[in-house]
Short mmCIF file of C-alpha atoms and ligand atoms in Angstrom, two decimals:
data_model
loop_
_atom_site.label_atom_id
_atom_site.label_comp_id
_atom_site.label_asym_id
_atom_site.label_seq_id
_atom_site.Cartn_x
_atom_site.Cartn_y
_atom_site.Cartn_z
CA UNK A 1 6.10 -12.27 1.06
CA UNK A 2 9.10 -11.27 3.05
CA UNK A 3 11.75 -13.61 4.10
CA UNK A 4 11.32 -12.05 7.39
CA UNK A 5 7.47 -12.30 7.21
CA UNK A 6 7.92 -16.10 6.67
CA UNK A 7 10.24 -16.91 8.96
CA UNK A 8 7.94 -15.79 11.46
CA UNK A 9 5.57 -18.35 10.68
CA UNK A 10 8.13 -21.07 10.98
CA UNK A 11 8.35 -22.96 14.87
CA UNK A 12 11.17 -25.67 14.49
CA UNK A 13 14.64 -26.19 12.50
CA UNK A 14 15.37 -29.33 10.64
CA UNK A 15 17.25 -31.98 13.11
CA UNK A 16 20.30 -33.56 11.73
CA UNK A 17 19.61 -37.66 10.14
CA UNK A 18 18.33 -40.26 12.92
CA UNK A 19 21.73 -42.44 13.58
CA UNK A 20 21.28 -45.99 11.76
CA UNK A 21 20.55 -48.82 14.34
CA UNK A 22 23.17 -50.56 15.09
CA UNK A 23 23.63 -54.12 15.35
CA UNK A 24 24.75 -55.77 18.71
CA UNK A 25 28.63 -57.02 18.91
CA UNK A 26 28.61 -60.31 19.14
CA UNK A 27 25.19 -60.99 17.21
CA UNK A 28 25.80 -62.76 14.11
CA UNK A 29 23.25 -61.93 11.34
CA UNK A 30 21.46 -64.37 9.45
CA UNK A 31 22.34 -64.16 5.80
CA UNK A 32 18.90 -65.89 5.65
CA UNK A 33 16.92 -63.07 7.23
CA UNK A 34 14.55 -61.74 5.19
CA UNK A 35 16.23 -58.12 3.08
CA UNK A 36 14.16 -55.32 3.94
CA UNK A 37 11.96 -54.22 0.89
CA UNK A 38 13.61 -51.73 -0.91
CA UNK A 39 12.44 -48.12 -0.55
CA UNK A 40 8.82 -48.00 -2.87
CA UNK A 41 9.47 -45.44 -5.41
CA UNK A 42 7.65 -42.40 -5.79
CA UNK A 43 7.35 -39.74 -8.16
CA UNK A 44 10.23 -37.85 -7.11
CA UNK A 45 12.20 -41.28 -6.37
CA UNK A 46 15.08 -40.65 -8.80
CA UNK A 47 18.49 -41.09 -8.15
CA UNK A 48 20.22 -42.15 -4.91
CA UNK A 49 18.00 -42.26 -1.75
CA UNK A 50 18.75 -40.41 1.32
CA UNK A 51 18.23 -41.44 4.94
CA UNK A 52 15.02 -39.32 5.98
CA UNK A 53 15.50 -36.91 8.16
CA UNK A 54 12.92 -35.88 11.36
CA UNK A 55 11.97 -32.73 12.34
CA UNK A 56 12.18 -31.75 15.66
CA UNK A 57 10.39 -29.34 17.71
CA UNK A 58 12.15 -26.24 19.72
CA UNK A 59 10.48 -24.00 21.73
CA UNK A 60 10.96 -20.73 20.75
CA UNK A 61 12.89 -18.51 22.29
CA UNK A 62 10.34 -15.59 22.06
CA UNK A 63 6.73 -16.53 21.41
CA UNK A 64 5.80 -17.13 17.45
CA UNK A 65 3.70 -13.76 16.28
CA UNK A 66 1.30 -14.47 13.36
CA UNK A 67 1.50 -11.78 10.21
CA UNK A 68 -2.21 -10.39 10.26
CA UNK A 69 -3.92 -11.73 7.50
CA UNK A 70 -4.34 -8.72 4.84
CA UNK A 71 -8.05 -7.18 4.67
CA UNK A 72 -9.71 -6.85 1.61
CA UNK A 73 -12.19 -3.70 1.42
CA UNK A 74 -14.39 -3.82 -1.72
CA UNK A 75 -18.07 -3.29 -0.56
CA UNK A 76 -19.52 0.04 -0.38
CA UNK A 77 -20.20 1.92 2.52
CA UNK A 78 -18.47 3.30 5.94
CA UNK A 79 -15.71 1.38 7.18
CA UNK A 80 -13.92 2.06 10.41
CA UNK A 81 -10.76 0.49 10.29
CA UNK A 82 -8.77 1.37 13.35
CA UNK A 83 -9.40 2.90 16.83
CA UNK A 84 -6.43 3.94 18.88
CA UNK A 85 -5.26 7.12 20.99
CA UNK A 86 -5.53 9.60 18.06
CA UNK A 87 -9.38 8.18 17.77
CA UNK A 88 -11.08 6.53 14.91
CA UNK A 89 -9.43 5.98 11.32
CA UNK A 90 -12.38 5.78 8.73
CA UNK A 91 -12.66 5.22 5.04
CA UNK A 92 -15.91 5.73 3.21
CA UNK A 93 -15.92 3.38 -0.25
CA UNK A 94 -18.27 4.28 -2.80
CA UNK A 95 -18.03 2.21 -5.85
CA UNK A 96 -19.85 3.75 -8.85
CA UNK A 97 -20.08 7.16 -7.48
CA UNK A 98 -19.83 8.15 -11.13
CA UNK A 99 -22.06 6.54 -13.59
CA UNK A 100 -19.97 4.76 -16.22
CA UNK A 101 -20.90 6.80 -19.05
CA UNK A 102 -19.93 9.93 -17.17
CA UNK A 103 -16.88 8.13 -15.98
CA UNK A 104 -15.75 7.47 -19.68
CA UNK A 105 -16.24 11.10 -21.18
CA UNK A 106 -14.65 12.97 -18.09
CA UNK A 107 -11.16 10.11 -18.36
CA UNK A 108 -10.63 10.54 -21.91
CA UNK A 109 -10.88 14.69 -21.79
CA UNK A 110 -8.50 14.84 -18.42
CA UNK A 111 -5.90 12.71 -20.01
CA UNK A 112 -6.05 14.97 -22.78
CA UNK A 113 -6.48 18.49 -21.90
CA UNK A 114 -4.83 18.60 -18.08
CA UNK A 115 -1.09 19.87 -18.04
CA UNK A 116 0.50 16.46 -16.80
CA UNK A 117 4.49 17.03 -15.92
CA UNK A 118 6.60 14.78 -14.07
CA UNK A 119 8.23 16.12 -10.88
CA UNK A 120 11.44 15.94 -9.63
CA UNK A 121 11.22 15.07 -5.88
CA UNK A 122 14.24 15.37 -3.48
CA UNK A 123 15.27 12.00 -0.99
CA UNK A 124 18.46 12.43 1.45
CA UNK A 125 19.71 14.86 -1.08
CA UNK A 126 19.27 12.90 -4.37
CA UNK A 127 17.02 13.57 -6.75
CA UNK A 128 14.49 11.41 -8.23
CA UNK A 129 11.66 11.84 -10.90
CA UNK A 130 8.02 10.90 -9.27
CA UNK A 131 6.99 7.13 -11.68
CA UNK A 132 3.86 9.04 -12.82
CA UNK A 133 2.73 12.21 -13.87
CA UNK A 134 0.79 14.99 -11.80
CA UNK A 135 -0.86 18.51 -11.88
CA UNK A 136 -1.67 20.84 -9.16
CA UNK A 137 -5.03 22.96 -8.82
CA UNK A 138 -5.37 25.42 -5.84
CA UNK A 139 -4.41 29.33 -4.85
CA UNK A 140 -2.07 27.62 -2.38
CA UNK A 141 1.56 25.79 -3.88
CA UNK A 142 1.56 22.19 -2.34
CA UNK A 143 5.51 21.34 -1.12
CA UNK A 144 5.99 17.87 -1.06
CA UNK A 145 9.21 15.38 -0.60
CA UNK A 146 10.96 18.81 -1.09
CA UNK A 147 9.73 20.34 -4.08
CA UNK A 148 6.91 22.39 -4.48
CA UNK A 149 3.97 22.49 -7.15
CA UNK A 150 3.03 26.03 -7.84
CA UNK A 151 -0.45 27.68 -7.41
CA UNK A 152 -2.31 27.06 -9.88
CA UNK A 153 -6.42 28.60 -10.59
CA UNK A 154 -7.05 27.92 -13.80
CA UNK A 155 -9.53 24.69 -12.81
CA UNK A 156 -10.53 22.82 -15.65
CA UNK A 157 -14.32 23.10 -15.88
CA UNK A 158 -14.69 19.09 -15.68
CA UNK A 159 -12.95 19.55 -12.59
CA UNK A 160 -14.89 22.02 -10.89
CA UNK A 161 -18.07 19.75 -11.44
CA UNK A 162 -16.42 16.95 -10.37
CA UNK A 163 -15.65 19.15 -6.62
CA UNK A 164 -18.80 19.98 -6.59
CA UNK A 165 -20.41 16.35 -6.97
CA UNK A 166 -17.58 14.93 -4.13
CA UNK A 167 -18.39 18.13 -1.59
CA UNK A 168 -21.96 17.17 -2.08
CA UNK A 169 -21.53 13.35 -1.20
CA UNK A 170 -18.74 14.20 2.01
CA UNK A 171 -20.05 17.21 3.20
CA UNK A 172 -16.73 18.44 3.35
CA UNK A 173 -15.32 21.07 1.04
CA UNK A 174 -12.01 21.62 -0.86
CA UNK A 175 -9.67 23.74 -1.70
CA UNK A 176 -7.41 21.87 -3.73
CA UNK A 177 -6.89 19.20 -5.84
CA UNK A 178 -3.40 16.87 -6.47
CA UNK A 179 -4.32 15.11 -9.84
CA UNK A 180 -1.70 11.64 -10.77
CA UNK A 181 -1.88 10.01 -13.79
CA UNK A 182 -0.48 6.48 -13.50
CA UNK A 183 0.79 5.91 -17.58
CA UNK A 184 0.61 1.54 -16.74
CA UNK A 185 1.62 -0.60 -14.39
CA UNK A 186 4.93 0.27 -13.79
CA UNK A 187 3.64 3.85 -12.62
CA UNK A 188 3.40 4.22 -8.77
CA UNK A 189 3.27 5.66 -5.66
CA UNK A 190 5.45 4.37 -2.91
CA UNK A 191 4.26 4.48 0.94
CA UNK A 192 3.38 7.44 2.25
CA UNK A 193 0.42 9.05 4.76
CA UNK A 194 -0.87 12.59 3.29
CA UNK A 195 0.57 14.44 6.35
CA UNK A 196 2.08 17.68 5.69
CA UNK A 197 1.58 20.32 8.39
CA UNK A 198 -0.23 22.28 5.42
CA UNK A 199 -3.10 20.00 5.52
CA UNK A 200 -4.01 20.60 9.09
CA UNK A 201 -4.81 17.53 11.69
CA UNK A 202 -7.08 14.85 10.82
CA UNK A 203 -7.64 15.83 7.19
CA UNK A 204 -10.07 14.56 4.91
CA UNK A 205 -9.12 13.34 1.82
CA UNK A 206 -11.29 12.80 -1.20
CA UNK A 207 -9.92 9.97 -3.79
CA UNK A 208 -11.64 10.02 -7.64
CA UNK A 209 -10.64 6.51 -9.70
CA UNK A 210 -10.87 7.09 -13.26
CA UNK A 211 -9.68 4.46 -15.77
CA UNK A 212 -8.19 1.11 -15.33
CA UNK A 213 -8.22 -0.71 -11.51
CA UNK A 214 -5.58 -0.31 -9.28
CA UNK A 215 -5.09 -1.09 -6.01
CA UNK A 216 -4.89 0.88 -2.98
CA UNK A 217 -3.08 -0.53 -0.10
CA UNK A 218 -2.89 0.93 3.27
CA UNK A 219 -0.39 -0.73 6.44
CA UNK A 220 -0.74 0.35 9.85
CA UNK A 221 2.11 2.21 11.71
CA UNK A 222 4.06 0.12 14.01
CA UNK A 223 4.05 1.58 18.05
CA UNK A 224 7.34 2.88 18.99
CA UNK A 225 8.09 -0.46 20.38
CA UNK A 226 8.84 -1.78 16.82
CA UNK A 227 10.90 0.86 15.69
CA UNK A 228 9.67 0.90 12.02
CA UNK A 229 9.37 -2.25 11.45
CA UNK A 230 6.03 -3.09 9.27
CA UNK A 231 6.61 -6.98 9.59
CA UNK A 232 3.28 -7.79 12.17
CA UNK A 233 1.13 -4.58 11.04
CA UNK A 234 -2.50 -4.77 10.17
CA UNK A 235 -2.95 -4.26 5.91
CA UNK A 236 -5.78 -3.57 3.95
CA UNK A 237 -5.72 -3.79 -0.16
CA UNK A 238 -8.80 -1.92 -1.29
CA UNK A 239 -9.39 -2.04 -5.62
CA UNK A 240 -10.09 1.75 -6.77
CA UNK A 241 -11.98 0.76 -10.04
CA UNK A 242 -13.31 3.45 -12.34
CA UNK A 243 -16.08 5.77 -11.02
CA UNK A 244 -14.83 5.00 -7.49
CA UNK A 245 -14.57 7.79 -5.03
CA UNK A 246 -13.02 6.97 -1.42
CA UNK A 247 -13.09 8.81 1.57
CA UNK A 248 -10.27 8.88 4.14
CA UNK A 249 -10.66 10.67 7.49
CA UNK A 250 -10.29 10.86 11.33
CA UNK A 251 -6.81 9.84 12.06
CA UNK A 252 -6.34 7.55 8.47
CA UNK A 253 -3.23 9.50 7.98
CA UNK A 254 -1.96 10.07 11.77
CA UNK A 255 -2.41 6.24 12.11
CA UNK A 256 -1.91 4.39 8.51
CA UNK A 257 -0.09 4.78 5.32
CA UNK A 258 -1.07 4.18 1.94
CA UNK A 259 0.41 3.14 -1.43
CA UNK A 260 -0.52 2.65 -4.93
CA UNK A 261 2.55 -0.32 -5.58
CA UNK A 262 3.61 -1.31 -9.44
CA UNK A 263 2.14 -4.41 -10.79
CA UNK A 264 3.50 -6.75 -13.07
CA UNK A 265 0.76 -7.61 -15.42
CA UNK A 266 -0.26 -4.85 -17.76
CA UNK A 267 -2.58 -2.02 -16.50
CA UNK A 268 -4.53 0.74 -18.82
CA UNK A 269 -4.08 4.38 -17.66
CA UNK A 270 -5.51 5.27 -14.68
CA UNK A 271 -6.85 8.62 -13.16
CA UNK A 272 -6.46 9.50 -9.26
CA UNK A 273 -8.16 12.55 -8.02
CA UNK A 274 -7.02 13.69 -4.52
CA UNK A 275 -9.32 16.27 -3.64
CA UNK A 276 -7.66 18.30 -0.24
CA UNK A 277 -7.55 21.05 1.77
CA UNK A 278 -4.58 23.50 1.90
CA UNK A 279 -4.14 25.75 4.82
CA UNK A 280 -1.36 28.96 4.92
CA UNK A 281 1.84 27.55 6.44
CA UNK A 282 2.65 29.50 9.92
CA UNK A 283 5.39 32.11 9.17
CA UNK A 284 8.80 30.74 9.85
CA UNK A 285 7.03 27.27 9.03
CA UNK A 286 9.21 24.87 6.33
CA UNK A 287 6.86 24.33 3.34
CA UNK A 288 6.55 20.77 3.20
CA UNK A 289 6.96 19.64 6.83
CA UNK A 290 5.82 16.58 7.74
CA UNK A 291 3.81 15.36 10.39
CA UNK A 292 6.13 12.00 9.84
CA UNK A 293 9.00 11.60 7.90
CA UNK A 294 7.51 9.92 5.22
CA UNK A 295 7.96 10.73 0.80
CA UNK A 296 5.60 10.08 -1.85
O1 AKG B 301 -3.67 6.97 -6.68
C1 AKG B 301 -4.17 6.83 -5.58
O2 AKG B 301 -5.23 6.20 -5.40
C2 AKG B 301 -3.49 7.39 -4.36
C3 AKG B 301 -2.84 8.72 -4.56
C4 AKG B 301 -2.15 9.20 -3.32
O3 AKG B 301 -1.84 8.44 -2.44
C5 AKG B 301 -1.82 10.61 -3.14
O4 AKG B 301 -2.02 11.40 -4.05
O5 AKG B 301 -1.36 10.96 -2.05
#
């Protein structure tokens, strides 16, 4: 956690020591007055001990705000997980959409026989190489965080009965198809909302999980009032394990943005289909434009 995020949850300050009491002038003590029993020792009693100290209460200037407890999304089915001016924010979790058999067969030939690359994406003028490996499938290029992933028709046949199997269970169709390839753990994808004026408002977005289990985190955008600050926003960790496809749509990327973050244990390869659709950019449009100023 944040040292900002746990600050918040702290009300007082530590007061400075109680001051000893003092004995009255003119009261002689009685050397024959009972000693107070020395301080019982405890487990941590080593050493010299010091006078306790108190802790005091001070209203806060501003009331305390509680960090929303982080939602965990793992059962199947429709979940609507926002509703605000740009309407409902929806994601649709189906675990197992691919039997596991099927699931097996189709990993092992994509990591194989897809051309994975790593890009070079472009932040305040520096560039930086993506920490995982992609391909691009669609007669559209995709522009991104600045650089741009050619057209690209030649679908791999797994791939085209894979669309087919997620337009059937959406309804949707599409176009397109941004492939990542996470190598282990330390492969990511930072914050981000799939936004780019190329994918039209409200998109739908169509997530395949193939391989080992990741998770998918998503963080609410802060009103204006906060001015980017995602201390108090609502999160939501949902576990993409293999055979998983998620659906996001309505205003999931006006309203919330998502990451895949690095873990520190070891993690297996792991798949991520992101079936989309790709309109032509206006003429005079930049390719790439955001919605947001977010980068992937
Ligand atoms: O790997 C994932 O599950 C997410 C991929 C993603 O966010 C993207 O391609 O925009």
């Amino acid at each position: 956690m944040s040292d900002k995020r746990q600050r918040a949850r702290v009300q007082g300050s530590w007061a400075k020591p109680l001051p000893k009491p003092s004995v009255p002038t003119g009261v002689v003590q009685n050397s024959q007055q009972p000693k107070p029993a020395p301080p019982a020792a405890t487990s941590w009693g080593c050493g010299p001990q010091k006078t306790p100290k108190t802790f005091e209460f001070h209203q806060p200037a501003k009331p305390v705000r509680d960090v929303p407890p982080e939602r965990v999304i793992e059962q199947a089915g429709d979940h609507e997980i926002s509703l605000g001016p740009s309407g409902v924010s929806r994601l649709r979790l189906l675990p197992g959409f691919l039997p596991p058999e099927d699931a097996d067969w189709m990993f092992s030939r994509l990591l194989a026989e897809l051309p994975w690359s790593q890009k070079t994406n472009l932040r305040q003028g520096e560039a930086y190489e993506e920490p995982r490996l992609t391909c691009w499938y669609g007669e559209l290029p995709y522009t991104y965080s600045r650089s741009t992933m050619a057209a690209n028709t030649q679908w791999h046949p797994v791939l085209l009965s894979l669309r087919a199997a997620v337009q059937q269970a959406s309804g949707c169709s599409f176009n397109s198809l941004l492939c990542n390839l996470y190598r282990d753990g330390h492969d990511s994808i930072g914050w981000h909302s799939d936004d780019e004026a190329s994918l039209g408002l409200k998109p739908t977005i169509a997530s395949v999980s193939l391989g080992d289990t990741r998770v998918f985190s998503l963080r609410k955008q802060p009103p204006p009032e906060e001015n980017g600050d995602y201390t108090y926003v609502e999160r939501i960790r949902v576990p993409l394990s293999h055979g998983t496809l998620l659906l996001m749509d309505g205003a999931t990327q006006d309203d919330w943005q998502h990451q895949v973050a690095k873990e520190y244990h070891d993690r297996g390869p792991r798949i991520n289909l992101t079936f989309r659709t790709i309109h032509p950019e206006p003429e005079g449009h930049r390719p790439g434009s955001k919605l947001r100023s977010t980068t992937k």
